[in-house]
Amino acid sequence: MHVDTSTPLPAALDRGLHRPISVAELFTIGIGPSSSHTVGPMRAAFDFAQRAVGQSGAGRTAPTHVTCDLYGSLALTGRGHATDTAAILGLAGWEPERLDPDAAPRILADIAVQSRLPLAGMHLVDFEATDIVFHPREFLPEHPNGMTFTARLADGGIYTETYFSIGGGAILRKGAPASASNVAVRHPFSSGAGLLVLGDENGLSIADIVRANETAWREASETDAFLDAVRTAMHASIDRGIAQDGILPGGLKVRRRARAIEQGLTGDTPGSNPAEVFEWVSLWALAVNEENAAGGRVVTAPTNGAAGVLPAVLRFYETLIARDEDTRREGARTFLLTAAAIGMLYKKRASISAAEMGCQGEVGVACSMAAGALAAVLGGSNGQIENAAEIGMEHNLGLTCDPIGGLVQIPCIERNTMGAVKAINAAYLALRGDGSHVVSLDAVIETMRQTGEDMRSQYKETSLGGLAVNVVEC
């Protein structure tokens, strides 16, 4: 098995260096355990289902049976990432934003009992669990995360589409026209250097630049409402993760630790014992990623595998630094807008897919985003923010993705705690300087991209190397 990631992506998967990206594309509220392997496939299956049912309206007969073929990384770690169940739920008309995670087992059980699936939620077709086919030794040339859906039509015809899950829950359909967005943002940028120039020329912070650009998609009040909803969902995932106990699903018998850790901390409140500050930060990140591993509701930020980093650093800011609700709310908006700007650069100039970049593209990017965001709400200049983001990634370069058993548990859950603590350290290091530094954010993003391309495929979300093969499963 060989995956050639050294060549540029084909035009069908060109994400567009200059394509405007909205903050709503960086943060989505969905379910665990993986944005690339759960959220993306569910969205792809949902899209296919709508198109397949629409075939009858295009003069063809209705579907009678559907299948899904999973390739490469989706096949190698798909069972551990619930890719198969995500595809089934998507075919049945569910989207990650609308699905109640607690209702999913009942929906799947009903489909299994009936051996029929309500395609797009409206049209019954024959379906068995074996209709999800894994091809672990076959990689589609365009992307490591490939999947093909096929519908058999009543007249004997076949309707098929191939999709790619490219990171952060985003998908691309093979053969679809290249996304040429006609959205004209006020302050377009495609590099960290360009972002700094825009700030200097217009007297704007990085958050201000993103806020102005968002008016191309919606009213400013709507953007604030979206950011507030993301903030609420992030905090809810922390609180729910701390409240839960028991064993995580998947067979590794990993016990949830967040609740016990909180009970073991000696301070009455976070910050009352300075020696435990980073333990609280680790707890908050741990809680989110335990919730993610259990298939709960989290914010993709920028991926599910790295979903705990930004919420933990945001909770650090709101709990230990901001002292009133108005400051917290406005600070959270600035935090998320700044983080989004940094995430946009990684999406434009590299990738946030662990199947392409390893975990440096997930936890590393989240650390970089959180570092810059924290520097912003602590009063940092644009230069200091860019420096913080660069530091956050510089010390995650080369981070592999080697989940044991294909589950987003070991080392993924603890890795988020490290990313959160690193982000805080990076922010304070940057704030001790004047914003000038030797390595630019653009340089470190390009280094991450090159490192990801050079990294052997077994270290990029395939569970074929690293801890995934050196730890015996129990």
CSV table of C-alpha atoms in Angstrom, one decimal:
chain,number,residue,atom,x,y,z
A,1,MET,CA,0.0,0.0,0.0
A,2,HIS,CA,1.4,3.4,-1.0
A,3,VAL,CA,-0.1,6.9,-0.8
A,4,ASP,CA,1.7,9.5,-2.9
A,5,THR,CA,1.1,12.8,-1.0
A,6,SER,CA,4.1,14.5,-2.6
A,7,THR,CA,2.3,15.8,-5.6
A,8,PRO,CA,-0.1,18.8,-5.5
A,9,LEU,CA,-3.8,18.1,-5.1
A,10,PRO,CA,-5.6,17.7,-8.4
A,11,ALA,CA,-7.9,20.5,-9.6
A,12,ALA,CA,-10.9,18.6,-8.3
A,13,LEU,CA,-9.6,19.0,-4.8
A,14,ASP,CA,-8.1,22.5,-5.0
A,15,ARG,CA,-9.4,24.3,-2.0
A,16,GLY,CA,-8.5,27.7,-3.4
A,17,LEU,CA,-5.8,29.8,-1.9
A,18,HIS,CA,-7.8,32.9,-2.4
A,19,ARG,CA,-11.3,31.5,-1.7
A,20,PRO,CA,-12.9,33.5,1.1
A,21,ILE,CA,-13.6,31.3,4.2
A,22,SER,CA,-16.2,32.2,6.7
A,23,VAL,CA,-15.9,31.7,10.5
A,24,ALA,CA,-18.9,29.4,10.2
A,25,GLU,CA,-16.7,27.1,8.1
A,26,LEU,CA,-14.1,26.8,10.9
A,27,PHE,CA,-16.5,26.1,13.8
A,28,THR,CA,-19.4,23.8,13.4
A,29,ILE,CA,-21.5,22.1,16.1
A,30,GLY,CA,-21.7,18.4,15.5
A,31,ILE,CA,-21.1,15.0,16.9
A,32,GLY,CA,-18.0,12.9,17.7
A,33,PRO,CA,-15.7,11.2,17.4
A,34,SER,CA,-14.1,12.6,14.2
A,35,SER,CA,-14.7,15.5,11.9
A,36,SER,CA,-12.9,13.7,8.9
A,37,HIS,CA,-14.2,10.2,9.6
A,38,THR,CA,-17.6,10.9,11.1
A,39,VAL,CA,-18.9,14.4,10.4
A,40,GLY,CA,-17.6,14.5,6.8
A,41,PRO,CA,-18.9,11.1,5.8
A,42,MET,CA,-22.3,11.8,7.3
A,43,ARG,CA,-22.5,15.1,5.3
A,44,ALA,CA,-21.4,13.2,2.1
A,45,ALA,CA,-24.0,10.5,2.7
A,46,PHE,CA,-26.7,13.1,3.3
A,47,ASP,CA,-25.8,14.9,0.1
A,48,PHE,CA,-25.7,11.7,-1.9
A,49,ALA,CA,-29.1,10.7,-0.5
A,50,GLN,CA,-30.7,13.9,-1.6
A,51,ARG,CA,-29.2,13.5,-5.1
A,52,ALA,CA,-30.2,9.9,-5.4
A,53,VAL,CA,-33.8,10.5,-4.4
A,54,GLY,CA,-33.8,13.4,-6.9
A,55,GLN,CA,-33.0,11.0,-9.7
A,56,SER,CA,-36.7,10.1,-10.0
A,57,GLY,CA,-37.5,13.8,-10.6
A,58,ALA,CA,-34.9,13.9,-13.3
A,59,GLY,CA,-36.8,11.3,-15.4
A,60,ARG,CA,-35.2,8.2,-13.9
A,61,THR,CA,-36.8,5.6,-11.6
A,62,ALA,CA,-36.4,5.8,-7.9
A,63,PRO,CA,-33.6,4.0,-6.0
A,64,THR,CA,-34.2,0.5,-4.5
A,65,HIS,CA,-30.9,-0.2,-2.8
A,66,VAL,CA,-27.8,1.8,-1.7
A,67,THR,CA,-24.2,0.8,-0.9
A,68,CYS,CA,-21.2,2.7,0.4
A,69,ASP,CA,-17.5,1.9,-0.3
A,70,LEU,CA,-14.9,3.4,2.1
A,71,TYR,CA,-11.3,3.7,0.9
A,72,GLY,CA,-7.9,4.4,2.5
A,73,SER,CA,-7.9,6.1,5.9
A,74,LEU,CA,-11.7,5.9,6.1
A,75,ALA,CA,-11.5,2.2,5.8
A,76,LEU,CA,-8.4,1.6,8.0
A,77,THR,CA,-9.8,3.5,11.0
A,78,GLY,CA,-13.4,3.8,10.0
A,79,ARG,CA,-14.9,1.4,12.5
A,80,GLY,CA,-13.1,3.1,15.4
A,81,HIS,CA,-14.2,6.5,14.1
A,82,ALA,CA,-17.8,5.3,13.5
A,83,THR,CA,-17.6,6.1,9.8
A,84,ASP,CA,-19.9,3.2,8.9
A,85,THR,CA,-22.7,4.4,11.3
A,86,ALA,CA,-22.2,8.0,10.2
A,87,ALA,CA,-22.7,7.0,6.6
A,88,ILE,CA,-25.9,5.1,7.5
A,89,LEU,CA,-27.3,8.0,9.4
A,90,GLY,CA,-26.4,10.4,6.6
A,91,LEU,CA,-28.1,8.2,4.0
A,92,ALA,CA,-31.1,8.2,6.3
A,93,GLY,CA,-31.4,11.9,6.1
A,94,TRP,CA,-29.5,13.1,9.2
A,95,GLU,CA,-26.9,15.8,9.3
A,96,PRO,CA,-24.4,16.1,12.2
A,97,GLU,CA,-25.8,19.5,13.3
A,98,ARG,CA,-29.4,18.1,13.6
A,99,LEU,CA,-28.7,14.6,15.0
A,100,ASP,CA,-29.3,14.0,18.7
A,101,PRO,CA,-26.4,11.7,19.6
A,102,ASP,CA,-28.6,10.0,22.2
A,103,ALA,CA,-31.1,9.1,19.5
A,104,ALA,CA,-28.6,7.6,17.1
A,105,PRO,CA,-28.6,4.0,18.6
A,106,ARG,CA,-32.3,3.7,18.2
A,107,ILE,CA,-32.3,5.0,14.6
A,108,LEU,CA,-29.5,2.5,13.7
A,109,ALA,CA,-31.3,-0.3,15.5
A,110,ASP,CA,-34.5,0.3,13.6
A,111,ILE,CA,-32.6,0.2,10.2
A,112,ALA,CA,-30.9,-3.0,11.2
A,113,VAL,CA,-34.2,-4.7,12.2
A,114,GLN,CA,-36.0,-3.7,9.1
A,115,SER,CA,-33.1,-4.2,6.7
A,116,ARG,CA,-34.4,-1.1,5.0
A,117,LEU,CA,-33.3,2.5,5.2
A,118,PRO,CA,-35.3,5.7,4.7
A,119,LEU,CA,-33.1,7.3,2.0
A,120,ALA,CA,-33.0,11.0,2.6
A,121,GLY,CA,-35.5,10.4,5.4
A,122,MET,CA,-38.3,9.8,2.9
A,123,HIS,CA,-37.8,6.9,0.5
A,124,LEU,CA,-37.4,3.3,1.8
A,125,VAL,CA,-34.6,1.3,0.1
A,126,ASP,CA,-33.1,-2.1,0.9
A,127,PHE,CA,-30.1,-1.9,3.1
A,128,GLU,CA,-27.9,-4.2,5.2
A,129,ALA,CA,-24.9,-3.4,7.4
A,130,THR,CA,-22.8,-5.3,4.8
A,131,ASP,CA,-23.7,-2.7,2.3
A,132,ILE,CA,-20.9,-0.6,3.9
A,133,VAL,CA,-17.8,-2.0,2.4
A,134,PHE,CA,-14.3,-1.3,3.7
A,135,HIS,CA,-11.3,-1.2,1.3
A,136,PRO,CA,-8.3,-0.7,3.6
A,137,ARG,CA,-5.7,-1.5,1.0
A,138,GLU,CA,-7.0,0.8,-1.7
A,139,PHE,CA,-6.5,4.6,-1.6
A,140,LEU,CA,-8.2,6.8,-4.2
A,141,PRO,CA,-5.6,9.0,-5.9
A,142,GLU,CA,-7.2,12.3,-5.0
A,143,HIS,CA,-7.3,12.1,-1.2
A,144,PRO,CA,-6.7,9.5,1.6
A,145,ASN,CA,-10.3,10.0,2.8
A,146,GLY,CA,-12.4,8.8,-0.1
A,147,MET,CA,-15.8,7.2,-0.3
A,148,THR,CA,-18.2,6.1,-3.1
A,149,PHE,CA,-22.0,5.8,-2.8
A,150,THR,CA,-24.0,3.8,-5.3
A,151,ALA,CA,-27.8,3.6,-5.7
A,152,ARG,CA,-29.4,0.8,-7.7
A,153,LEU,CA,-32.5,2.2,-9.5
A,154,ALA,CA,-35.7,0.3,-10.2
A,155,ASP,CA,-35.1,0.3,-13.9
A,156,GLY,CA,-31.8,-1.5,-13.5
A,157,GLY,CA,-29.7,1.7,-13.8
A,158,ILE,CA,-27.0,2.8,-11.4
A,159,TYR,CA,-26.4,6.2,-9.9
A,160,THR,CA,-23.0,6.8,-8.2
A,161,GLU,CA,-21.0,9.6,-6.7
A,162,THR,CA,-17.5,9.8,-5.0
A,163,TYR,CA,-16.7,12.2,-2.2
A,164,PHE,CA,-13.6,13.2,-0.2
A,165,SER,CA,-13.6,14.2,3.4
A,166,ILE,CA,-10.9,16.8,3.5
A,167,GLY,CA,-10.7,17.8,7.1
A,168,GLY,CA,-12.8,19.7,9.7
A,169,GLY,CA,-16.0,18.0,8.4
A,170,ALA,CA,-15.7,19.6,4.9
A,171,ILE,CA,-16.4,17.5,1.9
A,172,LEU,CA,-15.8,17.7,-1.9
A,173,ARG,CA,-17.7,15.8,-4.5
A,174,LYS,CA,-15.6,14.3,-7.4
A,175,GLY,CA,-16.3,16.0,-10.6
A,176,ALA,CA,-18.1,19.0,-9.0
A,177,PRO,CA,-17.1,22.4,-10.5
A,178,ALA,CA,-14.2,23.9,-8.6
A,179,SER,CA,-15.5,26.1,-5.9
A,180,ALA,CA,-15.3,29.6,-7.4
A,181,SER,CA,-16.9,31.7,-4.7
A,182,ASN,CA,-18.3,34.9,-5.8
A,183,VAL,CA,-18.4,36.2,-2.2
A,184,ALA,CA,-16.4,39.5,-2.1
A,185,VAL,CA,-15.1,40.1,1.4
A,186,ARG,CA,-14.0,43.6,2.5
A,187,HIS,CA,-10.4,42.6,3.5
A,188,PRO,CA,-9.3,39.5,1.5
A,189,PHE,CA,-6.1,37.8,2.8
A,190,SER,CA,-4.4,34.5,2.1
A,191,SER,CA,-1.2,34.8,4.2
A,192,GLY,CA,-0.1,35.8,7.7
A,193,ALA,CA,2.0,38.6,6.2
A,194,GLY,CA,-1.0,39.9,4.2
A,195,LEU,CA,-3.1,39.8,7.4
A,196,LEU,CA,-0.5,42.0,9.2
A,197,VAL,CA,-0.4,44.5,6.3
A,198,LEU,CA,-4.2,44.8,6.3
A,199,GLY,CA,-4.1,45.5,10.0
A,200,ASP,CA,-1.4,48.2,9.7
A,201,GLU,CA,-3.1,49.8,6.7
A,202,ASN,CA,-6.6,49.9,8.2
A,203,GLY,CA,-5.8,50.2,11.9
A,204,LEU,CA,-7.7,47.0,12.6
A,205,SER,CA,-7.1,44.0,14.8
A,206,ILE,CA,-7.1,40.5,13.3
A,207,ALA,CA,-10.5,40.0,14.9
A,208,ASP,CA,-11.8,43.2,13.4
A,209,ILE,CA,-10.7,42.1,9.9
A,210,VAL,CA,-12.5,38.8,10.2
A,211,ARG,CA,-15.6,40.5,11.6
A,212,ALA,CA,-15.7,42.9,8.7
A,213,ASN,CA,-15.3,40.1,6.2
A,214,GLU,CA,-18.2,38.1,7.8
A,215,THR,CA,-20.6,40.9,6.7
A,216,ALA,CA,-20.3,39.4,3.2
A,217,TRP,CA,-22.3,36.4,4.5
A,218,ARG,CA,-24.6,37.8,7.1
A,219,GLU,CA,-25.4,40.8,9.3
A,220,ALA,CA,-23.0,41.6,12.2
A,221,SER,CA,-25.7,40.7,14.8
A,222,GLU,CA,-26.1,37.3,13.2
A,223,THR,CA,-22.3,36.7,13.3
A,224,ASP,CA,-22.4,37.6,17.0
A,225,ALA,CA,-25.2,35.2,17.6
A,226,PHE,CA,-23.3,32.4,15.8
A,227,LEU,CA,-20.2,33.1,17.9
A,228,ASP,CA,-22.2,33.1,21.1
A,229,ALA,CA,-23.8,29.8,20.1
A,230,VAL,CA,-20.3,28.3,19.5
A,231,ARG,CA,-19.1,29.6,22.9
A,232,THR,CA,-22.1,28.1,24.6
A,233,ALA,CA,-21.6,24.7,22.9
A,234,MET,CA,-17.9,24.7,23.8
A,235,HIS,CA,-18.7,25.3,27.5
A,236,ALA,CA,-21.5,22.8,27.4
A,237,SER,CA,-19.1,20.1,26.1
A,238,ILE,CA,-16.7,20.8,29.0
A,239,ASP,CA,-19.5,20.6,31.6
A,240,ARG,CA,-21.1,17.5,30.2
A,241,GLY,CA,-17.7,15.8,29.9
A,242,ILE,CA,-17.0,16.5,33.5
A,243,ALA,CA,-20.4,15.2,34.6
A,244,GLN,CA,-20.1,11.9,32.9
A,245,ASP,CA,-18.4,8.7,34.2
A,246,GLY,CA,-17.8,5.2,33.0
A,247,ILE,CA,-16.0,3.4,30.1
A,248,LEU,CA,-15.7,5.0,26.6
A,249,PRO,CA,-17.1,2.9,23.8
A,250,GLY,CA,-14.9,1.0,21.3
A,251,GLY,CA,-13.3,-1.9,23.1
A,252,LEU,CA,-10.1,-0.3,24.6
A,253,LYS,CA,-11.9,0.0,28.0
A,254,VAL,CA,-10.6,3.6,28.4
A,255,ARG,CA,-12.2,5.0,31.6
A,256,ARG,CA,-13.4,8.6,31.6
A,257,ARG,CA,-11.2,10.6,34.0
A,258,ALA,CA,-12.5,14.2,33.9
A,259,ARG,CA,-15.0,13.8,36.7
A,260,ALA,CA,-12.5,12.1,39.1
A,261,ILE,CA,-9.8,14.7,38.2
A,262,GLU,CA,-12.1,17.5,39.1
A,263,GLN,CA,-13.1,15.9,42.4
A,264,GLY,CA,-9.4,15.5,43.2
A,265,LEU,CA,-8.4,19.1,42.7
A,266,THR,CA,-7.9,20.8,46.0
A,267,GLY,CA,-8.8,24.4,45.1
A,268,ASP,CA,-12.4,25.5,45.8
A,269,THR,CA,-12.5,27.1,42.4
A,270,PRO,CA,-10.2,27.2,39.4
A,271,GLY,CA,-7.3,29.5,40.2
A,272,SER,CA,-7.7,29.4,44.0
A,273,ASN,CA,-4.7,27.1,44.1
A,274,PRO,CA,-2.1,28.5,41.5
A,275,ALA,CA,-0.2,25.2,41.5
A,276,GLU,CA,-3.3,23.6,39.9
A,277,VAL,CA,-4.0,26.0,37.1
A,278,PHE,CA,-2.7,23.8,34.3
A,279,GLU,CA,-4.4,20.8,35.8
A,280,TRP,CA,-7.7,22.7,35.4
A,281,VAL,CA,-6.8,23.5,31.8
A,282,SER,CA,-6.0,19.9,31.2
A,283,LEU,CA,-9.2,18.8,32.8
A,284,TRP,CA,-11.3,21.0,30.5
A,285,ALA,CA,-9.6,19.7,27.4
A,286,LEU,CA,-9.8,16.2,28.6
A,287,ALA,CA,-13.6,16.6,29.3
A,288,VAL,CA,-14.3,17.7,25.8
A,289,ASN,CA,-12.4,15.0,24.1
A,290,GLU,CA,-13.9,12.3,26.3
A,291,GLU,CA,-17.3,13.6,25.2
A,292,ASN,CA,-16.1,13.5,21.6
A,293,ALA,CA,-14.8,10.0,21.9
A,294,ALA,CA,-18.2,8.9,23.3
A,295,GLY,CA,-19.9,10.4,20.2
A,296,GLY,CA,-21.3,13.4,22.1
A,297,ARG,CA,-21.9,16.9,20.8
A,298,VAL,CA,-18.8,19.0,20.4
A,299,VAL,CA,-17.6,22.0,18.3
A,300,THR,CA,-15.4,21.1,15.4
A,301,ALA,CA,-12.6,23.5,16.2
A,302,PRO,CA,-11.0,23.1,13.7
A,303,THR,CA,-11.5,19.3,13.9
A,304,ASN,CA,-13.1,16.9,16.3
A,305,GLY,CA,-9.9,15.2,17.2
A,306,ALA,CA,-8.6,18.6,18.4
A,307,ALA,CA,-12.0,19.8,19.7
A,308,GLY,CA,-10.7,20.2,23.3
A,309,VAL,CA,-7.9,22.7,22.8
A,310,LEU,CA,-9.8,25.9,22.0
A,311,PRO,CA,-12.6,25.3,24.6
A,312,ALA,CA,-10.0,24.7,27.3
A,313,VAL,CA,-8.1,27.9,26.5
A,314,LEU,CA,-11.3,29.9,26.2
A,315,ARG,CA,-12.4,28.6,29.7
A,316,PHE,CA,-9.0,29.5,31.0
A,317,TYR,CA,-9.5,33.1,29.8
A,318,GLU,CA,-13.1,33.4,31.0
A,319,THR,CA,-12.5,31.8,34.4
A,320,LEU,CA,-9.1,33.2,35.4
A,321,ILE,CA,-8.8,36.5,33.5
A,322,ALA,CA,-12.1,38.0,32.5
A,323,ARG,CA,-14.0,39.1,35.6
A,324,ASP,CA,-17.5,40.0,34.4
A,325,GLU,CA,-19.9,38.6,31.9
A,326,ASP,CA,-19.8,41.4,29.4
A,327,THR,CA,-16.0,41.1,29.2
A,328,ARG,CA,-16.3,37.3,28.9
A,329,ARG,CA,-18.8,37.5,26.1
A,330,GLU,CA,-17.0,40.1,24.0
A,331,GLY,CA,-13.7,38.5,24.8
A,332,ALA,CA,-15.0,35.1,23.6
A,333,ARG,CA,-16.1,36.7,20.3
A,334,THR,CA,-12.6,38.2,19.8
A,335,PHE,CA,-11.1,34.9,20.8
A,336,LEU,CA,-13.1,33.0,18.2
A,337,LEU,CA,-12.7,35.5,15.4
A,338,THR,CA,-8.9,35.6,15.9
A,339,ALA,CA,-8.7,31.8,16.1
A,340,ALA,CA,-10.7,31.6,12.9
A,341,ALA,CA,-8.4,33.9,11.0
A,342,ILE,CA,-5.4,31.6,11.9
A,343,GLY,CA,-7.4,28.5,11.0
A,344,MET,CA,-8.3,30.0,7.6
A,345,LEU,CA,-4.6,30.3,6.8
A,346,TYR,CA,-3.9,26.7,7.6
A,347,LYS,CA,-6.9,25.6,5.4
A,348,LYS,CA,-5.8,27.8,2.6
A,349,ARG,CA,-2.1,27.1,2.7
A,350,ALA,CA,-1.9,23.5,3.9
A,351,SER,CA,-4.6,21.2,5.4
A,352,ILE,CA,-6.3,20.4,8.7
A,353,SER,CA,-6.8,16.8,7.8
A,354,ALA,CA,-4.8,14.3,9.8
A,355,ALA,CA,-5.0,11.9,6.9
A,356,GLU,CA,-2.8,14.4,5.0
A,357,MET,CA,-0.8,16.1,7.7
A,358,GLY,CA,-0.8,13.8,10.7
A,359,CYS,CA,-1.9,15.3,14.1
A,360,GLN,CA,0.2,18.4,13.5
A,361,GLY,CA,-2.7,19.3,11.2
A,362,GLU,CA,-5.3,18.8,14.0
A,363,VAL,CA,-3.9,19.4,17.5
A,364,GLY,CA,-1.0,21.4,16.1
A,365,VAL,CA,-3.4,23.8,14.2
A,366,ALA,CA,-5.8,24.0,17.2
A,367,CYS,CA,-2.8,24.9,19.4
A,368,SER,CA,-1.7,27.6,17.0
A,369,MET,CA,-5.3,29.0,16.7
A,370,ALA,CA,-5.7,29.0,20.5
A,371,ALA,CA,-2.3,30.6,21.1
A,372,GLY,CA,-3.1,33.5,18.8
A,373,ALA,CA,-6.6,33.9,20.1
A,374,LEU,CA,-5.5,34.0,23.7
A,375,ALA,CA,-2.8,36.6,22.9
A,376,ALA,CA,-5.5,38.7,21.3
A,377,VAL,CA,-7.8,38.8,24.3
A,378,LEU,CA,-4.8,39.4,26.6
A,379,GLY,CA,-4.3,42.7,24.6
A,380,GLY,CA,-1.6,41.5,22.2
A,381,SER,CA,-0.8,43.4,19.0
A,382,ASN,CA,-1.3,41.8,15.6
A,383,GLY,CA,2.4,41.0,15.5
A,384,GLN,CA,2.3,39.3,18.9
A,385,ILE,CA,-0.8,37.4,17.9
A,386,GLU,CA,0.9,36.1,14.8
A,387,ASN,CA,4.0,35.3,16.8
A,388,ALA,CA,1.9,33.3,19.3
A,389,ALA,CA,0.3,31.3,16.5
A,390,GLU,CA,3.7,30.6,15.0
A,391,ILE,CA,5.1,29.4,18.4
A,392,GLY,CA,2.0,27.2,18.9
A,393,MET,CA,2.7,25.3,15.6
A,394,GLU,CA,6.5,25.4,15.7
A,395,HIS,CA,6.5,23.0,18.7
A,396,ASN,CA,3.9,20.6,17.2
A,397,LEU,CA,5.7,20.1,13.9
A,398,GLY,CA,6.0,16.4,13.0
A,399,LEU,CA,3.2,15.3,15.3
A,400,THR,CA,1.9,12.0,14.0
A,401,CYS,CA,-1.6,10.6,14.0
A,402,ASP,CA,-1.5,7.0,15.4
A,403,PRO,CA,-4.7,6.3,17.2
A,404,ILE,CA,-4.7,2.9,18.9
A,405,GLY,CA,-7.5,0.7,17.5
A,406,GLY,CA,-8.5,3.5,15.1
A,407,LEU,CA,-10.3,5.2,18.1
A,408,VAL,CA,-10.1,8.9,18.9
A,409,GLN,CA,-8.9,8.0,22.5
A,410,ILE,CA,-5.3,7.1,22.9
A,411,PRO,CA,-3.2,9.3,22.4
A,412,CYS,CA,-5.8,11.8,21.1
A,413,ILE,CA,-7.6,12.7,24.4
A,414,GLU,CA,-4.4,13.5,26.4
A,415,ARG,CA,-2.9,15.1,23.3
A,416,ASN,CA,-5.5,17.9,23.5
A,417,THR,CA,-4.5,18.7,27.1
A,418,MET,CA,-0.9,19.1,25.8
A,419,GLY,CA,-2.1,21.3,23.0
A,420,ALA,CA,-4.1,23.6,25.3
A,421,VAL,CA,-1.2,24.0,27.8
A,422,LYS,CA,1.2,24.7,24.9
A,423,ALA,CA,-1.1,27.3,23.5
A,424,ILE,CA,-1.2,29.2,26.8
A,425,ASN,CA,2.6,29.1,27.1
A,426,ALA,CA,3.0,30.3,23.5
A,427,ALA,CA,0.7,33.2,24.1
A,428,TYR,CA,2.5,34.4,27.1
A,429,LEU,CA,5.9,33.9,25.4
A,430,ALA,CA,4.7,36.1,22.5
A,431,LEU,CA,3.4,38.8,24.8
A,432,ARG,CA,6.8,39.1,26.4
A,433,GLY,CA,8.2,40.1,23.0
A,434,ASP,CA,7.4,43.0,20.7
A,435,GLY,CA,5.9,40.9,17.9
A,436,SER,CA,9.2,40.6,15.9
A,437,HIS,CA,10.5,37.1,15.5
A,438,VAL,CA,12.7,35.1,13.1
A,439,VAL,CA,10.2,32.4,11.9
A,440,SER,CA,7.0,33.8,10.4
A,441,LEU,CA,3.6,32.1,10.7
A,442,ASP,CA,3.6,31.6,6.9
A,443,ALA,CA,7.0,29.9,7.1
A,444,VAL,CA,5.8,27.5,9.9
A,445,ILE,CA,2.6,26.7,7.9
A,446,GLU,CA,4.6,25.9,4.8
A,447,THR,CA,6.9,23.8,7.0
A,448,MET,CA,3.9,21.9,8.4
A,449,ARG,CA,2.7,21.3,4.8
A,450,GLN,CA,6.0,19.9,3.7
A,451,THR,CA,6.4,17.8,6.8
A,452,GLY,CA,3.0,16.3,6.2
A,453,GLU,CA,3.8,15.5,2.6
A,454,ASP,CA,7.1,13.9,3.6
A,455,MET,CA,5.5,11.9,6.5
A,456,ARG,CA,4.9,8.2,5.7
A,457,SER,CA,1.3,7.3,5.3
A,458,GLN,CA,1.2,4.9,8.3
A,459,TYR,CA,1.7,8.0,10.6
A,460,LYS,CA,-1.3,9.8,9.1
A,461,GLU,CA,-4.6,8.5,10.6
A,462,THR,CA,-4.2,5.0,9.3
A,463,SER,CA,-3.4,3.2,12.6
A,464,LEU,CA,-0.6,1.4,10.8
A,465,GLY,CA,2.3,2.9,12.7
A,466,GLY,CA,3.4,4.4,16.0
A,467,LEU,CA,1.4,3.7,19.2
A,468,ALA,CA,-1.2,2.0,17.1
A,469,VAL,CA,1.0,-1.0,16.4
A,470,ASN,CA,3.3,-0.8,19.4
A,471,VAL,CA,0.6,-1.1,22.0
A,472,VAL,CA,-1.1,-4.5,22.3
A,473,GLU,CA,-4.9,-4.0,22.4
A,474,CYS,CA,-6.6,-5.6,25.4
